[in-house]
Amino acid sequence: MGLQPAATDVHADIRAFESFTLVIITVITLFVLALLIYVMVKFNAKANPVPSKTSHNTLIEVVWTVAPVMILVLIAIPSFRLLYKELIIPPVDITVKATGYQWYWGYEYPDLKDAKNKPVSFDSVMLGDADRKQQVKQPRLLAVDNNLVVPVGKVVRVQVTAADVIHALAVPAFGIKIDGYPGRLNETWFKANHTGMFYGQCSELCGKDHSAMPIAVQVVTEEQYAAWSTAAQKSLSDANKVLAAMIEADEKTTAVAQR
């Protein structure tokens, strides 16, 4: 029944809105059930051998017109507020371009330039069972060879497009889902509240391997991101090794401190 734990303020608001609407839906359902039971008991043929011929009641007509309108207004206010928060991108710290292919994702950092003065870019392909590292618990059908790396607490603008057919980039923990169309650039954003690995998937049916193009976003500290981005301008594989080493060292330090 629940959604994934929130990793952004937007998804926290989505969870709150879902709980709010669930309460309203539950109350309406129970109210309608109570009315049905009341009608079955009070107005059945046994209790009313001579059926009522009432065809109109002004008060009831007004109530069942006004009440739904008020309920919809009650739902619409937080809904529009949440929609505005999702669509209006705040001042951006980092921009990432995601391109959907059949069947993998390509990422590009327009603000990071390599030795040839070109944006740092790479493909992200799902790992097969033989390639996954069980010791670090890489999940099946979600782990990829190159993660999208972003810093914690920074506004990340994600520009989404596609190279062949329609794809959709969705990361539930961030509360983002947006289609990528060939020849068109869509935008969304997120700001992760804590570090960790977050997974998503292509959410638009795009062919036979639609289920084989997951999205893996690795949220790291600002220091770790600075080291990774600097190294990535020269070599992506070296950058990933540097990042993995820093994360491992931090985990060991945390484990020692907790003893």
PDB file of C-alpha atoms in Angstrom, residues 15-245:
ATOM      1  CA  ARG A  15       3.583  10.591   0.145  1.00  0.00           C
ATOM      2  CA  ALA A  16       1.704  13.080   2.325  1.00  0.00           C
ATOM      3  CA  PHE A  17      -0.740  13.847  -0.502  1.00  0.00           C
ATOM      4  CA  GLU A  18      -1.281  10.118  -1.108  1.00  0.00           C
ATOM      5  CA  SER A  19      -2.103   9.606   2.586  1.00  0.00           C
ATOM      6  CA  PHE A  20      -4.413  12.633   2.546  1.00  0.00           C
ATOM      7  CA  THR A  21      -6.390  11.392  -0.457  1.00  0.00           C
ATOM      8  CA  LEU A  22      -6.506   7.858   0.965  1.00  0.00           C
ATOM      9  CA  VAL A  23      -8.256   9.187   4.078  1.00  0.00           C
ATOM     10  CA  ILE A  24     -10.827  11.025   1.942  1.00  0.00           C
ATOM     11  CA  ILE A  25     -11.417   7.969  -0.268  1.00  0.00           C
ATOM     12  CA  THR A  26     -11.825   5.735   2.791  1.00  0.00           C
ATOM     13  CA  VAL A  27     -14.365   8.058   4.398  1.00  0.00           C
ATOM     14  CA  ILE A  28     -16.374   8.291   1.161  1.00  0.00           C
ATOM     15  CA  THR A  29     -16.330   4.520   0.685  1.00  0.00           C
ATOM     16  CA  LEU A  30     -17.515   3.862   4.238  1.00  0.00           C
ATOM     17  CA  PHE A  31     -20.214   6.529   3.925  1.00  0.00           C
ATOM     18  CA  VAL A  32     -21.558   5.030   0.686  1.00  0.00           C
ATOM     19  CA  LEU A  33     -21.465   1.550   2.234  1.00  0.00           C
ATOM     20  CA  ALA A  34     -23.438   2.805   5.233  1.00  0.00           C
ATOM     21  CA  LEU A  35     -26.031   4.393   2.927  1.00  0.00           C
ATOM     22  CA  LEU A  36     -26.398   1.163   0.933  1.00  0.00           C
ATOM     23  CA  ILE A  37     -26.879  -0.891   4.088  1.00  0.00           C
ATOM     24  CA  TYR A  38     -29.399   1.656   5.417  1.00  0.00           C
ATOM     25  CA  VAL A  39     -31.385   1.559   2.169  1.00  0.00           C
ATOM     26  CA  MET A  40     -31.388  -2.261   2.048  1.00  0.00           C
ATOM     27  CA  VAL A  41     -32.625  -2.524   5.621  1.00  0.00           C
ATOM     28  CA  LYS A  42     -35.150   0.319   5.725  1.00  0.00           C
ATOM     29  CA  PHE A  43     -36.573   0.188   2.205  1.00  0.00           C
ATOM     30  CA  ASN A  44     -36.657  -3.485   1.335  1.00  0.00           C
ATOM     31  CA  ALA A  45     -39.912  -5.056   0.068  1.00  0.00           C
ATOM     32  CA  LYS A  46     -40.682  -6.717   3.402  1.00  0.00           C
ATOM     33  CA  ALA A  47     -40.488  -3.451   5.352  1.00  0.00           C
ATOM     34  CA  ASN A  48     -42.325  -1.502   2.631  1.00  0.00           C
ATOM     35  CA  PRO A  49     -45.046  -3.571   0.987  1.00  0.00           C
ATOM     36  CA  VAL A  50     -46.291  -0.359  -0.633  1.00  0.00           C
ATOM     37  CA  PRO A  51     -43.257   1.246  -2.312  1.00  0.00           C
ATOM     38  CA  SER A  52     -42.651   4.972  -2.053  1.00  0.00           C
ATOM     39  CA  LYS A  53     -43.365   7.037  -5.153  1.00  0.00           C
ATOM     40  CA  THR A  54     -41.034   9.903  -4.170  1.00  0.00           C
ATOM     41  CA  SER A  55     -39.256  11.177  -7.290  1.00  0.00           C
ATOM     42  CA  HIS A  56     -37.555  14.352  -6.101  1.00  0.00           C
ATOM     43  CA  ASN A  57     -35.962  15.888  -3.001  1.00  0.00           C
ATOM     44  CA  THR A  58     -34.458  19.363  -3.356  1.00  0.00           C
ATOM     45  CA  LEU A  59     -32.243  19.089  -0.249  1.00  0.00           C
ATOM     46  CA  ILE A  60     -30.696  15.800  -1.375  1.00  0.00           C
ATOM     47  CA  GLU A  61     -30.116  17.202  -4.884  1.00  0.00           C
ATOM     48  CA  VAL A  62     -28.264  20.189  -3.421  1.00  0.00           C
ATOM     49  CA  VAL A  63     -26.207  18.084  -0.998  1.00  0.00           C
ATOM     50  CA  TRP A  64     -24.990  15.521  -3.542  1.00  0.00           C
ATOM     51  CA  THR A  65     -24.037  18.329  -5.903  1.00  0.00           C
ATOM     52  CA  VAL A  66     -22.293  20.665  -3.453  1.00  0.00           C
ATOM     53  CA  ALA A  67     -20.546  17.999  -1.336  1.00  0.00           C
ATOM     54  CA  PRO A  68     -18.558  16.419  -4.220  1.00  0.00           C
ATOM     55  CA  VAL A  69     -17.572  19.880  -5.453  1.00  0.00           C
ATOM     56  CA  MET A  70     -16.241  20.780  -1.993  1.00  0.00           C
ATOM     57  CA  ILE A  71     -14.353  17.489  -1.776  1.00  0.00           C
ATOM     58  CA  LEU A  72     -12.759  18.065  -5.185  1.00  0.00           C
ATOM     59  CA  VAL A  73     -11.716  21.574  -4.158  1.00  0.00           C
ATOM     60  CA  LEU A  74     -10.229  20.129  -0.968  1.00  0.00           C
ATOM     61  CA  ILE A  75      -8.163  17.717  -3.060  1.00  0.00           C
ATOM     62  CA  ALA A  76      -7.299  20.235  -5.791  1.00  0.00           C
ATOM     63  CA  ILE A  77      -5.591  22.798  -3.536  1.00  0.00           C
ATOM     64  CA  PRO A  78      -2.697  20.566  -2.321  1.00  0.00           C
ATOM     65  CA  SER A  79      -2.637  18.856  -5.715  1.00  0.00           C
ATOM     66  CA  PHE A  80      -1.947  22.105  -7.615  1.00  0.00           C
ATOM     67  CA  ARG A  81       0.577  23.163  -4.967  1.00  0.00           C
ATOM     68  CA  LEU A  82       2.460  19.878  -5.389  1.00  0.00           C
ATOM     69  CA  LEU A  83       2.280  20.074  -9.193  1.00  0.00           C
ATOM     70  CA  TYR A  84       3.762  23.575  -9.089  1.00  0.00           C
ATOM     71  CA  LYS A  85       6.592  22.364  -6.844  1.00  0.00           C
ATOM     72  CA  GLU A  86       7.387  19.528  -9.264  1.00  0.00           C
ATOM     73  CA  LEU A  87       7.326  21.645 -12.430  1.00  0.00           C
ATOM     74  CA  ILE A  88       9.045  24.873 -11.352  1.00  0.00           C
ATOM     75  CA  ILE A  89      12.772  24.176 -11.272  1.00  0.00           C
ATOM     76  CA  PRO A  90      14.653  26.135  -8.549  1.00  0.00           C
ATOM     77  CA  PRO A  91      18.155  27.593  -9.111  1.00  0.00           C
ATOM     78  CA  VAL A  92      20.202  24.743 -10.543  1.00  0.00           C
ATOM     79  CA  ASP A  93      23.520  23.465  -9.192  1.00  0.00           C
ATOM     80  CA  ILE A  94      24.140  20.608 -11.638  1.00  0.00           C
ATOM     81  CA  THR A  95      22.677  19.668 -15.009  1.00  0.00           C
ATOM     82  CA  VAL A  96      22.542  16.114 -16.305  1.00  0.00           C
ATOM     83  CA  LYS A  97      21.239  15.044 -19.693  1.00  0.00           C
ATOM     84  CA  ALA A  98      19.695  11.563 -19.915  1.00  0.00           C
ATOM     85  CA  THR A  99      19.098   9.946 -23.297  1.00  0.00           C
ATOM     86  CA  GLY A 100      17.052   6.792 -23.661  1.00  0.00           C
ATOM     87  CA  TYR A 101      18.181   4.164 -26.158  1.00  0.00           C
ATOM     88  CA  GLN A 102      16.912   0.696 -27.006  1.00  0.00           C
ATOM     89  CA  TRP A 103      17.747  -0.513 -24.410  1.00  0.00           C
ATOM     90  CA  TYR A 104      20.025   1.438 -22.086  1.00  0.00           C
ATOM     91  CA  TRP A 105      20.557   4.976 -20.821  1.00  0.00           C
ATOM     92  CA  GLY A 106      23.207   7.489 -21.820  1.00  0.00           C
ATOM     93  CA  TYR A 107      24.209  10.293 -19.435  1.00  0.00           C
ATOM     94  CA  GLU A 108      26.002  13.548 -20.124  1.00  0.00           C
ATOM     95  CA  TYR A 109      27.297  16.260 -17.793  1.00  0.00           C
ATOM     96  CA  PRO A 110      27.285  19.477 -19.895  1.00  0.00           C
ATOM     97  CA  ASP A 111      29.256  21.402 -17.245  1.00  0.00           C
ATOM     98  CA  LEU A 112      32.066  18.815 -16.970  1.00  0.00           C
ATOM     99  CA  LYS A 113      34.548  18.907 -19.824  1.00  0.00           C
ATOM    100  CA  ASP A 114      37.072  16.210 -20.675  1.00  0.00           C
ATOM    101  CA  ALA A 115      40.556  16.677 -22.139  1.00  0.00           C
ATOM    102  CA  LYS A 116      39.029  17.298 -25.588  1.00  0.00           C
ATOM    103  CA  ASN A 117      36.716  19.976 -24.156  1.00  0.00           C
ATOM    104  CA  LYS A 118      33.699  17.722 -24.658  1.00  0.00           C
ATOM    105  CA  PRO A 119      31.075  17.024 -21.967  1.00  0.00           C
ATOM    106  CA  VAL A 120      31.754  14.005 -19.790  1.00  0.00           C
ATOM    107  CA  SER A 121      29.374  11.319 -20.996  1.00  0.00           C
ATOM    108  CA  PHE A 122      28.887   7.574 -20.636  1.00  0.00           C
ATOM    109  CA  ASP A 123      26.405   4.766 -21.205  1.00  0.00           C
ATOM    110  CA  SER A 124      24.687   2.923 -18.376  1.00  0.00           C
ATOM    111  CA  VAL A 125      23.863  -0.710 -19.170  1.00  0.00           C
ATOM    112  CA  MET A 126      22.173  -3.252 -16.926  1.00  0.00           C
ATOM    113  CA  LEU A 127      24.507  -5.847 -15.412  1.00  0.00           C
ATOM    114  CA  GLY A 128      23.863  -9.502 -16.112  1.00  0.00           C
ATOM    115  CA  ASP A 129      23.766 -12.086 -13.331  1.00  0.00           C
ATOM    116  CA  ALA A 130      27.388 -13.047 -13.955  1.00  0.00           C
ATOM    117  CA  ASP A 131      28.579  -9.429 -13.640  1.00  0.00           C
ATOM    118  CA  ARG A 132      26.795  -8.418 -10.447  1.00  0.00           C
ATOM    119  CA  LYS A 133      28.827  -8.257  -7.239  1.00  0.00           C
ATOM    120  CA  GLN A 134      26.868 -10.237  -4.711  1.00  0.00           C
ATOM    121  CA  GLN A 135      29.100  -9.097  -1.851  1.00  0.00           C
ATOM    122  CA  VAL A 136      27.902  -5.510  -2.209  1.00  0.00           C
ATOM    123  CA  LYS A 137      24.301  -6.593  -2.761  1.00  0.00           C
ATOM    124  CA  GLN A 138      23.789  -5.239  -6.258  1.00  0.00           C
ATOM    125  CA  PRO A 139      20.107  -5.934  -6.999  1.00  0.00           C
ATOM    126  CA  ARG A 140      19.158  -8.106  -9.932  1.00  0.00           C
ATOM    127  CA  LEU A 141      17.648  -6.257 -12.942  1.00  0.00           C
ATOM    128  CA  LEU A 142      18.540  -2.889 -11.354  1.00  0.00           C
ATOM    129  CA  ALA A 143      22.344  -2.763 -11.059  1.00  0.00           C
ATOM    130  CA  VAL A 144      24.233  -1.107 -13.931  1.00  0.00           C
ATOM    131  CA  ASP A 145      27.849  -0.823 -15.026  1.00  0.00           C
ATOM    132  CA  ASN A 146      28.027   2.985 -14.670  1.00  0.00           C
ATOM    133  CA  ASN A 147      25.912   4.790 -12.082  1.00  0.00           C
ATOM    134  CA  LEU A 148      24.657   8.346 -12.447  1.00  0.00           C
ATOM    135  CA  VAL A 149      26.615  10.185  -9.733  1.00  0.00           C
ATOM    136  CA  VAL A 150      25.242  13.353  -8.080  1.00  0.00           C
ATOM    137  CA  PRO A 151      25.992  15.214  -4.837  1.00  0.00           C
ATOM    138  CA  VAL A 152      23.657  15.299  -1.870  1.00  0.00           C
ATOM    139  CA  GLY A 153      21.774  18.497  -1.082  1.00  0.00           C
ATOM    140  CA  LYS A 154      22.207  19.997  -4.559  1.00  0.00           C
ATOM    141  CA  VAL A 155      19.511  20.828  -7.115  1.00  0.00           C
ATOM    142  CA  VAL A 156      20.017  18.520 -10.086  1.00  0.00           C
ATOM    143  CA  ARG A 157      18.276  19.435 -13.329  1.00  0.00           C
ATOM    144  CA  VAL A 158      17.662  16.375 -15.502  1.00  0.00           C
ATOM    145  CA  GLN A 159      17.134  16.966 -19.208  1.00  0.00           C
ATOM    146  CA  VAL A 160      15.519  13.910 -20.799  1.00  0.00           C
ATOM    147  CA  THR A 161      15.314  12.913 -24.448  1.00  0.00           C
ATOM    148  CA  ALA A 162      15.401   9.739 -26.556  1.00  0.00           C
ATOM    149  CA  ALA A 163      17.326   8.561 -29.600  1.00  0.00           C
ATOM    150  CA  ASP A 164      14.850   6.107 -31.120  1.00  0.00           C
ATOM    151  CA  VAL A 165      11.432   5.593 -29.490  1.00  0.00           C
ATOM    152  CA  ILE A 166       9.656   7.063 -26.453  1.00  0.00           C
ATOM    153  CA  HIS A 167      11.280   6.201 -23.122  1.00  0.00           C
ATOM    154  CA  ALA A 168      10.526   7.458 -19.601  1.00  0.00           C
ATOM    155  CA  LEU A 169      12.929   8.203 -16.781  1.00  0.00           C
ATOM    156  CA  ALA A 170      11.475   7.391 -13.375  1.00  0.00           C
ATOM    157  CA  VAL A 171      13.105   7.268  -9.930  1.00  0.00           C
ATOM    158  CA  PRO A 172      10.335   6.690  -7.362  1.00  0.00           C
ATOM    159  CA  ALA A 173      12.362   7.697  -4.287  1.00  0.00           C
ATOM    160  CA  PHE A 174      12.933  11.133  -5.842  1.00  0.00           C
ATOM    161  CA  GLY A 175       9.330  11.540  -6.975  1.00  0.00           C
ATOM    162  CA  ILE A 176      10.317  12.067 -10.609  1.00  0.00           C
ATOM    163  CA  LYS A 177       8.935  10.525 -13.789  1.00  0.00           C
ATOM    164  CA  ILE A 178       9.211  12.164 -17.198  1.00  0.00           C
ATOM    165  CA  ASP A 179       8.994  10.973 -20.785  1.00  0.00           C
ATOM    166  CA  GLY A 180      11.848  11.231 -23.240  1.00  0.00           C
ATOM    167  CA  TYR A 181      10.821  11.873 -26.859  1.00  0.00           C
ATOM    168  CA  PRO A 182      13.102  11.715 -29.915  1.00  0.00           C
ATOM    169  CA  GLY A 183      13.887  15.252 -31.061  1.00  0.00           C
ATOM    170  CA  ARG A 184      12.477  16.844 -27.917  1.00  0.00           C
ATOM    171  CA  LEU A 185      14.008  17.858 -24.579  1.00  0.00           C
ATOM    172  CA  ASN A 186      11.984  17.591 -21.380  1.00  0.00           C
ATOM    173  CA  GLU A 187      13.163  18.720 -17.947  1.00  0.00           C
ATOM    174  CA  THR A 188      12.641  17.686 -14.367  1.00  0.00           C
ATOM    175  CA  TRP A 189      14.642  18.113 -11.150  1.00  0.00           C
ATOM    176  CA  PHE A 190      15.417  16.653  -7.748  1.00  0.00           C
ATOM    177  CA  LYS A 191      17.471  17.413  -4.640  1.00  0.00           C
ATOM    178  CA  ALA A 192      18.427  14.325  -2.660  1.00  0.00           C
ATOM    179  CA  ASN A 193      18.295  14.708   1.122  1.00  0.00           C
ATOM    180  CA  HIS A 194      20.722  11.911   1.952  1.00  0.00           C
ATOM    181  CA  THR A 195      23.387   9.782   0.353  1.00  0.00           C
ATOM    182  CA  GLY A 196      22.849   6.274  -0.963  1.00  0.00           C
ATOM    183  CA  MET A 197      21.952   4.288  -4.053  1.00  0.00           C
ATOM    184  CA  PHE A 198      18.550   4.851  -5.620  1.00  0.00           C
ATOM    185  CA  TYR A 199      17.018   2.860  -8.451  1.00  0.00           C
ATOM    186  CA  GLY A 200      14.430   3.498 -11.112  1.00  0.00           C
ATOM    187  CA  GLN A 201      13.405   2.055 -14.449  1.00  0.00           C
ATOM    188  CA  CYS A 202      12.231   3.084 -17.882  1.00  0.00           C
ATOM    189  CA  SER A 203       8.488   3.558 -17.425  1.00  0.00           C
ATOM    190  CA  GLU A 204       7.338   3.688 -21.040  1.00  0.00           C
ATOM    191  CA  LEU A 205       6.990   0.476 -23.050  1.00  0.00           C
ATOM    192  CA  CYS A 206       9.823   0.796 -25.576  1.00  0.00           C
ATOM    193  CA  GLY A 207      10.378  -2.656 -27.035  1.00  0.00           C
ATOM    194  CA  LYS A 208      11.329  -6.200 -26.174  1.00  0.00           C
ATOM    195  CA  ASP A 209      14.034  -5.248 -23.634  1.00  0.00           C
ATOM    196  CA  HIS A 210      12.041  -2.472 -21.977  1.00  0.00           C
ATOM    197  CA  SER A 211      12.539  -4.160 -18.607  1.00  0.00           C
ATOM    198  CA  ALA A 212      16.315  -4.229 -19.099  1.00  0.00           C
ATOM    199  CA  MET A 213      17.094  -0.518 -18.880  1.00  0.00           C
ATOM    200  CA  PRO A 214      17.182   0.396 -15.188  1.00  0.00           C
ATOM    201  CA  ILE A 215      18.313   3.706 -13.720  1.00  0.00           C
ATOM    202  CA  ALA A 216      20.876   3.749 -10.891  1.00  0.00           C
ATOM    203  CA  VAL A 217      21.559   7.071  -9.161  1.00  0.00           C
ATOM    204  CA  GLN A 218      24.399   7.196  -6.651  1.00  0.00           C
ATOM    205  CA  VAL A 219      24.061  10.149  -4.278  1.00  0.00           C
ATOM    206  CA  VAL A 220      27.385  11.006  -2.626  1.00  0.00           C
ATOM    207  CA  THR A 221      28.837  13.732  -0.438  1.00  0.00           C
ATOM    208  CA  GLU A 222      30.077  16.975  -1.986  1.00  0.00           C
ATOM    209  CA  GLU A 223      33.678  15.949  -1.311  1.00  0.00           C
ATOM    210  CA  GLN A 224      33.173  12.572  -2.989  1.00  0.00           C
ATOM    211  CA  TYR A 225      31.435  14.161  -5.960  1.00  0.00           C
ATOM    212  CA  ALA A 226      34.227  16.723  -6.382  1.00  0.00           C
ATOM    213  CA  ALA A 227      36.818  13.932  -6.447  1.00  0.00           C
ATOM    214  CA  TRP A 228      34.740  11.829  -8.852  1.00  0.00           C
ATOM    215  CA  SER A 229      33.973  14.701 -11.237  1.00  0.00           C
ATOM    216  CA  THR A 230      37.622  15.767 -11.359  1.00  0.00           C
ATOM    217  CA  ALA A 231      38.768  12.237 -12.140  1.00  0.00           C
ATOM    218  CA  ALA A 232      35.915  11.686 -14.636  1.00  0.00           C
ATOM    219  CA  GLN A 233      37.251  14.490 -16.796  1.00  0.00           C
ATOM    220  CA  LYS A 234      40.224  12.234 -17.505  1.00  0.00           C
ATOM    221  CA  SER A 235      38.927   8.667 -17.102  1.00  0.00           C
ATOM    222  CA  LEU A 236      35.491   7.419 -16.068  1.00  0.00           C
ATOM    223  CA  SER A 237      36.793   4.039 -14.882  1.00  0.00           C
ATOM    224  CA  ASP A 238      39.405   5.749 -12.693  1.00  0.00           C
ATOM    225  CA  ALA A 239      36.740   8.101 -11.352  1.00  0.00           C
ATOM    226  CA  ASN A 240      34.529   5.172 -10.354  1.00  0.00           C
ATOM    227  CA  LYS A 241      37.476   3.514  -8.609  1.00  0.00           C
ATOM    228  CA  VAL A 242      38.284   6.714  -6.731  1.00  0.00           C
ATOM    229  CA  LEU A 243      34.657   7.085  -5.649  1.00  0.00           C
ATOM    230  CA  ALA A 244      34.388   3.446  -4.558  1.00  0.00           C
ATOM    231  CA  ALA A 245      37.572   3.780  -2.501  1.00  0.00           C
TER     232      ALA A 245
END
